[in-house]
Coordinates of C-alpha atoms and ligand atoms in Angstrom, one line a residue:
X1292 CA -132.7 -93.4 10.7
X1293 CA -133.1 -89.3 10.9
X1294 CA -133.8 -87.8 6.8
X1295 CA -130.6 -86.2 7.4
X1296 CA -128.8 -89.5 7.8
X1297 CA -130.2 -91.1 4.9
X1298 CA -129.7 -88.3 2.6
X1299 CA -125.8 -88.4 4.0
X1300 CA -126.0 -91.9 3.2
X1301 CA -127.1 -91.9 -0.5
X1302 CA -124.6 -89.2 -1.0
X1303 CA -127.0 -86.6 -2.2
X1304 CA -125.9 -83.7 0.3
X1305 CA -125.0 -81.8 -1.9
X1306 CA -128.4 -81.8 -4.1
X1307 CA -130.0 -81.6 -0.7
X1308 CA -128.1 -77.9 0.0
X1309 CA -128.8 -77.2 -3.7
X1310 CA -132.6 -77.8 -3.2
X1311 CA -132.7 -76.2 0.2
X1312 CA -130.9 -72.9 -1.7
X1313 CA -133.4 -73.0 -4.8
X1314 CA -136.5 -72.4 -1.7
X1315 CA -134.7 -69.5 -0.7
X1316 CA -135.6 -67.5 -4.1
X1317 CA -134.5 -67.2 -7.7
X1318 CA -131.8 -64.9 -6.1
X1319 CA -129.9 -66.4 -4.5
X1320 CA -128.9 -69.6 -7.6
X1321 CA -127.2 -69.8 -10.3
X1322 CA -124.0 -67.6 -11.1
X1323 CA -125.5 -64.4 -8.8
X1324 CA -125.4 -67.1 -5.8
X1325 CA -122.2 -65.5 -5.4
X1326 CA -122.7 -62.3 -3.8
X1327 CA -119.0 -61.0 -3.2
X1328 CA -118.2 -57.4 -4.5
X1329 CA -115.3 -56.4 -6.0
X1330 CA -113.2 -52.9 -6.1
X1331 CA -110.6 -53.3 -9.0
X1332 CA -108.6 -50.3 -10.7
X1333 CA -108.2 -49.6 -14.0
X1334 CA -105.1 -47.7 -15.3
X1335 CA -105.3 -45.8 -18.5
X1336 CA -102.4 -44.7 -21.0
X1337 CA -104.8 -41.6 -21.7
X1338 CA -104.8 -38.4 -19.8
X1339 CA -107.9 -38.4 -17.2
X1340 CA -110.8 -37.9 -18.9
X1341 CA -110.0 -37.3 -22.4
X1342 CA -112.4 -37.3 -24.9
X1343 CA -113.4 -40.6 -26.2
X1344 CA -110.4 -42.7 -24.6
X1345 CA -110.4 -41.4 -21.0
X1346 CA -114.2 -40.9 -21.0
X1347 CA -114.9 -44.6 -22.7
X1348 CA -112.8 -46.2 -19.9
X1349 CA -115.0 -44.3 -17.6
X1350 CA -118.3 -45.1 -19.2
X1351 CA -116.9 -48.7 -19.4
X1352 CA -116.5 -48.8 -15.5
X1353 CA -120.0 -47.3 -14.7
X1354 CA -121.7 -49.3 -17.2
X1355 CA -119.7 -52.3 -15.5
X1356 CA -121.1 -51.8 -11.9
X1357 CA -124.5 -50.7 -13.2
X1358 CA -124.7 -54.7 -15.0
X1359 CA -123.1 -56.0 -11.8
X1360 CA -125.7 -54.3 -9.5
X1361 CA -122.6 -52.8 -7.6
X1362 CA -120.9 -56.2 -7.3
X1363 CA -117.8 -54.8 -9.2
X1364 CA -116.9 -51.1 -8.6
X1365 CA -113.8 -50.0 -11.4
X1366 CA -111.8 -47.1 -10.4
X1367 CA -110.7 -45.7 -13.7
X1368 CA -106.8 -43.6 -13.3
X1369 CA -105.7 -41.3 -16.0
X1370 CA -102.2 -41.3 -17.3
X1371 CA -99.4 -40.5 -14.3
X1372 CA -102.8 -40.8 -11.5
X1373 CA -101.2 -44.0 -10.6
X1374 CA -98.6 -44.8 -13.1
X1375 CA -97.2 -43.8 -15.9
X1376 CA -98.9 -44.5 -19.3
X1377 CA -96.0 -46.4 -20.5
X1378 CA -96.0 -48.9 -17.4
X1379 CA -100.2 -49.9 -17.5
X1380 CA -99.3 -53.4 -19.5
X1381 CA -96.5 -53.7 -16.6
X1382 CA -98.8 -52.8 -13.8
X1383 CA -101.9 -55.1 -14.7
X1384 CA -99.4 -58.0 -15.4
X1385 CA -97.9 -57.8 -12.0
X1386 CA -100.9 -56.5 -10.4
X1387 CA -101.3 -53.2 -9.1
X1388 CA -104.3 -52.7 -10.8
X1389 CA -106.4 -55.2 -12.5
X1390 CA -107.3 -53.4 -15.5
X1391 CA -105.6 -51.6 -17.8
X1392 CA -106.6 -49.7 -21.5
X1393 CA -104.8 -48.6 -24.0
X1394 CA -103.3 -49.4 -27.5
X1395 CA -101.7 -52.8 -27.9
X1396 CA -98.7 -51.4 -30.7
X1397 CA -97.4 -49.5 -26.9
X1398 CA -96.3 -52.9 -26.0
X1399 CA -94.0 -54.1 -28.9
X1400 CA -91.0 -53.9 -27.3
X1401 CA -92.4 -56.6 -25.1
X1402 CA -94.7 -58.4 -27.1
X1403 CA -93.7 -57.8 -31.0
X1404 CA -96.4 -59.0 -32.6
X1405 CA -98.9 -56.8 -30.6
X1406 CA -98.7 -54.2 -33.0
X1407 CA -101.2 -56.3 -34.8
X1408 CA -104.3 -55.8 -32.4
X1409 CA -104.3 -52.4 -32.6
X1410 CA -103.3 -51.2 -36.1
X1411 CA -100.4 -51.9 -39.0
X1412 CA -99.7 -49.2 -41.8
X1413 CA -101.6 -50.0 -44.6
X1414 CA -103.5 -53.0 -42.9
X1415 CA -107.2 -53.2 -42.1
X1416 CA -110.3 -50.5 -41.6
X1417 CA -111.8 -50.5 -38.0
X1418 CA -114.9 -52.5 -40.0
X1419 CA -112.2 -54.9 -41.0
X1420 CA -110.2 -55.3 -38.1
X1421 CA -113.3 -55.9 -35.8
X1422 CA -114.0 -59.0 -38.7
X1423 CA -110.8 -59.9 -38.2
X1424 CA -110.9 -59.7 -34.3
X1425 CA -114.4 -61.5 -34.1
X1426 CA -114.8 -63.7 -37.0
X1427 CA -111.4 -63.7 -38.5
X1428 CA -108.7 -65.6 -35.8
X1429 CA -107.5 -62.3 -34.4
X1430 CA -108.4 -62.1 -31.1
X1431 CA -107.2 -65.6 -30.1
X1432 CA -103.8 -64.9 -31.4
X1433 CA -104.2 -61.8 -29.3
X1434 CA -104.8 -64.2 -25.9
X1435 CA -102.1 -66.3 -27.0
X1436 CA -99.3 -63.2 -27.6
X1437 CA -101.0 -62.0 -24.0
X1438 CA -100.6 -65.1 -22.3
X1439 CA -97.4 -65.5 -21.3
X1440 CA -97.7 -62.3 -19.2
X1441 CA -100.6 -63.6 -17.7
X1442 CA -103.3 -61.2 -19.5
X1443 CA -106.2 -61.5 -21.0
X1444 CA -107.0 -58.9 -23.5
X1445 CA -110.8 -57.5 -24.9
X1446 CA -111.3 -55.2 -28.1
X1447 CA -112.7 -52.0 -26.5
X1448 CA -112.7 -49.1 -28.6
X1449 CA -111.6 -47.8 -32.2
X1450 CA -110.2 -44.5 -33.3
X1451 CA -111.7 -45.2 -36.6
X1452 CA -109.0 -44.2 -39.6
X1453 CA -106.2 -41.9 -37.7
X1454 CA -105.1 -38.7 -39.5
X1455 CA -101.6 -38.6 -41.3
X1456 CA -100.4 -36.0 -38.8
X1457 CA -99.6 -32.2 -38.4
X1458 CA -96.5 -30.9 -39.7
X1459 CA -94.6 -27.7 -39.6
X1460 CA -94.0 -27.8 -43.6
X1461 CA -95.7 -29.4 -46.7
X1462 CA -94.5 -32.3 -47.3
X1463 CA -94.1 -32.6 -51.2
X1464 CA -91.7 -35.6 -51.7
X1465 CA -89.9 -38.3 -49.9
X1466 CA -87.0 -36.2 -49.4
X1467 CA -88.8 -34.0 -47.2
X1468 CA -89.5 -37.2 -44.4
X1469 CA -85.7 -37.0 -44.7
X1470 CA -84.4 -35.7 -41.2
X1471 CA -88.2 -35.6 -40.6
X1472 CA -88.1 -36.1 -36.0
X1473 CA -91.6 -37.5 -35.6
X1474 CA -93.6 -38.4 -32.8
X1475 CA -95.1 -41.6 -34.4
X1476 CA -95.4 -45.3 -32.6
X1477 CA -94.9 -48.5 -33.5
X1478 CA -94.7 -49.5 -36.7
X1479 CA -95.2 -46.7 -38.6
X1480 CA -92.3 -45.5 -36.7
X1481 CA -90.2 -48.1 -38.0
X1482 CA -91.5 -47.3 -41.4
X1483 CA -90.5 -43.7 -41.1
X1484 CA -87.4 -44.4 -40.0
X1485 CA -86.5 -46.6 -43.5
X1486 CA -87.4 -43.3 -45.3
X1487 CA -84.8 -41.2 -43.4
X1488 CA -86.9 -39.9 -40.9
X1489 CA -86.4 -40.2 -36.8
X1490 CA -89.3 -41.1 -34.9
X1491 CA -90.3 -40.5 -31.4
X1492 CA -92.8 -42.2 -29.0
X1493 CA -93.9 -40.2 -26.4
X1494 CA -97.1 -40.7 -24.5
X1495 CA -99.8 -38.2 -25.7
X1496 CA -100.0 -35.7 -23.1
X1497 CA -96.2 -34.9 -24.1
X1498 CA -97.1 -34.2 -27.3
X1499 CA -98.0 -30.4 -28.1
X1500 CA -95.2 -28.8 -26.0
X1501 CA -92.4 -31.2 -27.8
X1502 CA -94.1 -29.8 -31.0
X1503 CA -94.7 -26.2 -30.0
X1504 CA -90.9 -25.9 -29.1
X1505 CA -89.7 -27.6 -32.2
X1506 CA -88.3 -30.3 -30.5
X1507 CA -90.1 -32.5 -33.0
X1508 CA -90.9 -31.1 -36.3
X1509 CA -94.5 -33.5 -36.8
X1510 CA -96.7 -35.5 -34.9
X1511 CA -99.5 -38.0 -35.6
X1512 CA -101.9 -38.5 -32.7
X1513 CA -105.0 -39.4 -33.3
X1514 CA -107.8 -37.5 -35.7
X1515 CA -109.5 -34.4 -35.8
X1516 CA -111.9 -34.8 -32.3
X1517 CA -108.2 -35.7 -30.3
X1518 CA -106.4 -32.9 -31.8
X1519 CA -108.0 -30.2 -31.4
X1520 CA -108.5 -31.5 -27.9
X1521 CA -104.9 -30.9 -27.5
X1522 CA -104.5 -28.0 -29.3
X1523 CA -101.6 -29.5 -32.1
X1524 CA -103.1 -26.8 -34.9
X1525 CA -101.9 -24.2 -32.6
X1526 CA -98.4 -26.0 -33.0
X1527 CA -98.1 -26.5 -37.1
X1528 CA -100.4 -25.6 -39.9
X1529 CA -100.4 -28.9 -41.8
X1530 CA -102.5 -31.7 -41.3
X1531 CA -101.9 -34.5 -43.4
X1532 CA -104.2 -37.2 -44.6
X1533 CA -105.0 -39.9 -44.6
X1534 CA -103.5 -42.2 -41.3
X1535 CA -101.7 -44.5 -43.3
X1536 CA -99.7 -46.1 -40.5
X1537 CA -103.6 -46.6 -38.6
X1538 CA -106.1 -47.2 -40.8
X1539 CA -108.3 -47.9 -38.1
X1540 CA -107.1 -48.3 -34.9
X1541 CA -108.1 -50.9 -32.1
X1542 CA -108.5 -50.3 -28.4
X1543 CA -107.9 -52.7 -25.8
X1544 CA -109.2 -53.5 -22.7
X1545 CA -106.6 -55.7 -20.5
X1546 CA -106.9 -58.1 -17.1
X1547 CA -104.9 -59.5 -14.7
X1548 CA -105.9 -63.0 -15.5
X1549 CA -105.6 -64.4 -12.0
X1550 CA -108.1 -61.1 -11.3
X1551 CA -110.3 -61.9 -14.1
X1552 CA -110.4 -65.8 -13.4
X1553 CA -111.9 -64.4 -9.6
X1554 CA -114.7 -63.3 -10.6
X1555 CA -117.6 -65.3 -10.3
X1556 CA -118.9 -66.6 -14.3
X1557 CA -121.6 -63.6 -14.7
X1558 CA -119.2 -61.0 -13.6
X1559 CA -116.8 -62.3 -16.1
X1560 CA -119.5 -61.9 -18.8
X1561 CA -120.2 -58.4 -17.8
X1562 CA -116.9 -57.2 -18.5
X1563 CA -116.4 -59.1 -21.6
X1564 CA -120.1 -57.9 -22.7
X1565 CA -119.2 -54.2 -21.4
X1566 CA -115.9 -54.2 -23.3
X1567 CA -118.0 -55.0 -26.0
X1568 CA -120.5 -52.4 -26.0
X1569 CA -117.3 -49.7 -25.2
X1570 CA -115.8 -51.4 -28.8
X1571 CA -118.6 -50.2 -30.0
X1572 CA -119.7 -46.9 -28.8
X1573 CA -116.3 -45.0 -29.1
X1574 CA -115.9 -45.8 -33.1
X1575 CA -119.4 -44.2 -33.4
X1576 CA -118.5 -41.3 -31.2
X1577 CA -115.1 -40.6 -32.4
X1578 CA -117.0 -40.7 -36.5
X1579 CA -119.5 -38.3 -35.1
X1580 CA -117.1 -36.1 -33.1
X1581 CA -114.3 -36.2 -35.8
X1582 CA -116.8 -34.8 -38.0
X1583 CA -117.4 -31.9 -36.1
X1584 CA -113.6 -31.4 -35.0
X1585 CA -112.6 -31.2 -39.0
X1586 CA -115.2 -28.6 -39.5
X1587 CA -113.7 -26.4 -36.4
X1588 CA -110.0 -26.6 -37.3
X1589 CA -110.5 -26.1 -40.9
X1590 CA -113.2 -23.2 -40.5
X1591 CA -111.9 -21.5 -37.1
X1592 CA -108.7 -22.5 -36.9
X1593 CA -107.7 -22.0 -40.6
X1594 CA -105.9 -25.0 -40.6
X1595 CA -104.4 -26.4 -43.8
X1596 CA -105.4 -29.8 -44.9
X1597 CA -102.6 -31.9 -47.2
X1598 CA -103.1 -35.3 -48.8
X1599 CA -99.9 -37.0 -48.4
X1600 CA -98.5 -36.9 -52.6
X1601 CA -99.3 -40.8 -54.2
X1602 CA -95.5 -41.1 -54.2
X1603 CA -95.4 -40.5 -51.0
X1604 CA -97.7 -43.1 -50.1
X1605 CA -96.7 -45.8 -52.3
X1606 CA -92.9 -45.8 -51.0
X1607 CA -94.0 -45.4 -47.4
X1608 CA -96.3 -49.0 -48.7
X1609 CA -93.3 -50.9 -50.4
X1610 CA -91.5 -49.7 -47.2
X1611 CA -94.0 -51.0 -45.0
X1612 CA -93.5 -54.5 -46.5
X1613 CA -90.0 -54.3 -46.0
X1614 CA -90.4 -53.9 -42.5
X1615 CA -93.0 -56.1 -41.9
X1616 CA -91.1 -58.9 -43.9
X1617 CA -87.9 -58.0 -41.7
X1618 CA -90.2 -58.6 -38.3
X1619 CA -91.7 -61.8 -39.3
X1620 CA -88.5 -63.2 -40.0
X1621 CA -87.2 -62.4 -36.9
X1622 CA -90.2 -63.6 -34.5
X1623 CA -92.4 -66.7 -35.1
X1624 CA -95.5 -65.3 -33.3
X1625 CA -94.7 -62.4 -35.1
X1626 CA -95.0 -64.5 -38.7
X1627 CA -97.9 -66.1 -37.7
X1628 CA -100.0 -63.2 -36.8
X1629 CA -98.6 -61.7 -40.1
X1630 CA -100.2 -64.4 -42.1
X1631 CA -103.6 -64.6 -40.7
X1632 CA -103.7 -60.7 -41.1
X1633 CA -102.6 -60.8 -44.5
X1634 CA -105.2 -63.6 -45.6
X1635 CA -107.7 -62.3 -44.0
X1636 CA -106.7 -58.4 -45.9
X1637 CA -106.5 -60.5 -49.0
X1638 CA -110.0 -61.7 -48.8
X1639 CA -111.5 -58.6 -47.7
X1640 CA -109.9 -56.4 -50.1
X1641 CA -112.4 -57.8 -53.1
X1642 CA -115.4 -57.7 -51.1
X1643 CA -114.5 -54.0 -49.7
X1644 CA -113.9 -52.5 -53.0
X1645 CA -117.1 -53.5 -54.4
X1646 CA -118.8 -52.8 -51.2
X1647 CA -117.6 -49.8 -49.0
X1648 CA -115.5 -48.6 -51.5
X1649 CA -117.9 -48.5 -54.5
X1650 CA -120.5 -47.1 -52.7
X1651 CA -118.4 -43.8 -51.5
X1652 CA -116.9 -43.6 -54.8
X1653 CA -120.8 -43.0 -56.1
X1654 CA -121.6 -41.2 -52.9
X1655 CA -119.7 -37.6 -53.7
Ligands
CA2751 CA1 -102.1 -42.4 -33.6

């Protein structure tokens, strides 16, 4: 009887093959045995290249093939390069690209709870939401909202604490919001809407013309680096503070599961490593870079900075609780991601003020 036969015969072909492949070099076994590349896309609700957003889902894609030795090549599309901002949760869902990132509160009107995985007014800090994400029960409640549409979402990025928003007059009360047309998403939207106002979501590259014209009388976008990218202190000279209604924003990376299921195991932990590394990176660069941008619009551009008035801020909170009570009650997932939030915001509120906040009370 030939080796071959015997080997056939004690059913150990395959360990056979397996040995054979281990001769061949440490190369060529494992998770790298696979050797198929990959060329996905990955549409962006930003404008191409803008600071922090655009530019981390570019460094995410480079950083992506360096890991992968070339095996996955990401071409990254800015808003309207091949869709719309508005349709990226659409277009990775059905397929026409494979990634998408964004901000998950875009996708409400689909998914209502998603408004949770990237920020609620008066919910958590980025420190606290990437707890929460991580270590907290957040992100699995995030795959499980995804799920149905057959994506698999990653933190990837943080705008850090938002700023309230430039306006084209003070605003001194809560009758002022009155009438107020906004561009503000999600649920701060919702809130400003309880308090008279009439908000508008439009995707950012919309946003200084609608403001310049007076076609809206305020807009939040993001903070002080994003901003003055777009030129919005050209458009009103009040910036209010702080971002109530985004305390500390979260990113998201999202794949077409079936595309993300493809890839061999090692690719898979690339991109979730990658994502990772992105999650990080842009809060540090926005905290840097905000820094900067505050110093510019408030030195050079004579810009005039406004904390919203306390009344202000605690009707726009009892409102908030309205709102999100109203939600809950109307969507299980909804309620559920509502609870894990608010337990988790209950048990880090203690710990916070004597940590964070004690320490920057001290600092100045
Ligand atoms: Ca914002």
């Amino acid at each position: 009887m030939k080796r071959r036969d015997v080997i056939r015969g004690l059913g150990l072909g395959a360990a056979a093959a397996a040995a054979t492949a281990c001769g061949r070099g440490a190369d060529q076994t494992g998770p790298t045995a696979d050797r198929r590349t990959f060329e996905w896309r990955l549409v962006t609700t930003w404008p191409a290249n803008f600071p922090a957003l655009g530019t981390g889902a570019i460094e995410f894609a480079h950083r992506v093939e360096a890991c992968s030795g070339g095996r996955l090549k990401i071409r990254v599309y800015g808003d309207g390069e091949l869709v719309p901002a508005f349709e990226v949760f659409d277009s990775v869902a059905g397929g026409t690209a494979q990634m998408g990132h964004g901000a998950a509160y875009y996708w409400k009107g689909k998914v209502p709870a998603a408004s949770f995985f990237s920020a609620i007014p008066f919910g958590l800090t980025a420190q606290e939401m990437n707890a929460w994400l991580y270590f907290g029960g957040g992100w699995e409640l995030w795959k499980e909202a995804y799920a149905p549409f057959g994506l698999v979402p990653l933190p990837s990025g943080s705008s850090g604490c938002q700023m309230g928003g430039w306006f084209r007059k003070e605003i001194r009360s809560m009758a002022d919001l009155k009438g107020l047309k906004m561009r503000i998403p999600a649920l701060g939207g919702e809130v400003l809407a309880r308090a008279g106002g009439t908000p508008v979501t439009m995707p950012g590259a919309e946003i200084f013309t609608s403001l310049e014209s007076g076609a809206i009388d305020a807009t939040e976008w993001i903070g002080p680096y994003n901003d003055l990218a777009f030129g919005l202190q050209k458009a009103a000279k009040y910036y209010y503070y702080p971002g109530w209604h985004e305390p500390g924003s979260t990113l998201e990376m999202i794949i077409n599961r079936e595309a993300f299921e493809s890839l061999p195991e090692d690719l898979r932990e690339i991109v979730t490593a990658c994502a990772a590394a992105t999650n990080d990176r842009m809060l540090a660069e926005f905290t840097a870079r905000n820094a900067e941008a505050l110093q510019t619009l408030v030195r050079d551009d004579g810009v005039l900075l406004r904390p919203f008035p306390g009344e202000v801020m605690r009707e726009l909170r009892r409102l908030t609780g309205e709102v999100l009570a109203e939600a809950a009650a109307g969507d299980p997932l909804f309620r559920r991601v509502l609870e894990s939030l608010d337990a988790f915001r209950q048990r880090m509120i203690p710990y916070t003020d004597i940590a964070e906040r004690a320490y920057l009370n001290s600092r100045s």
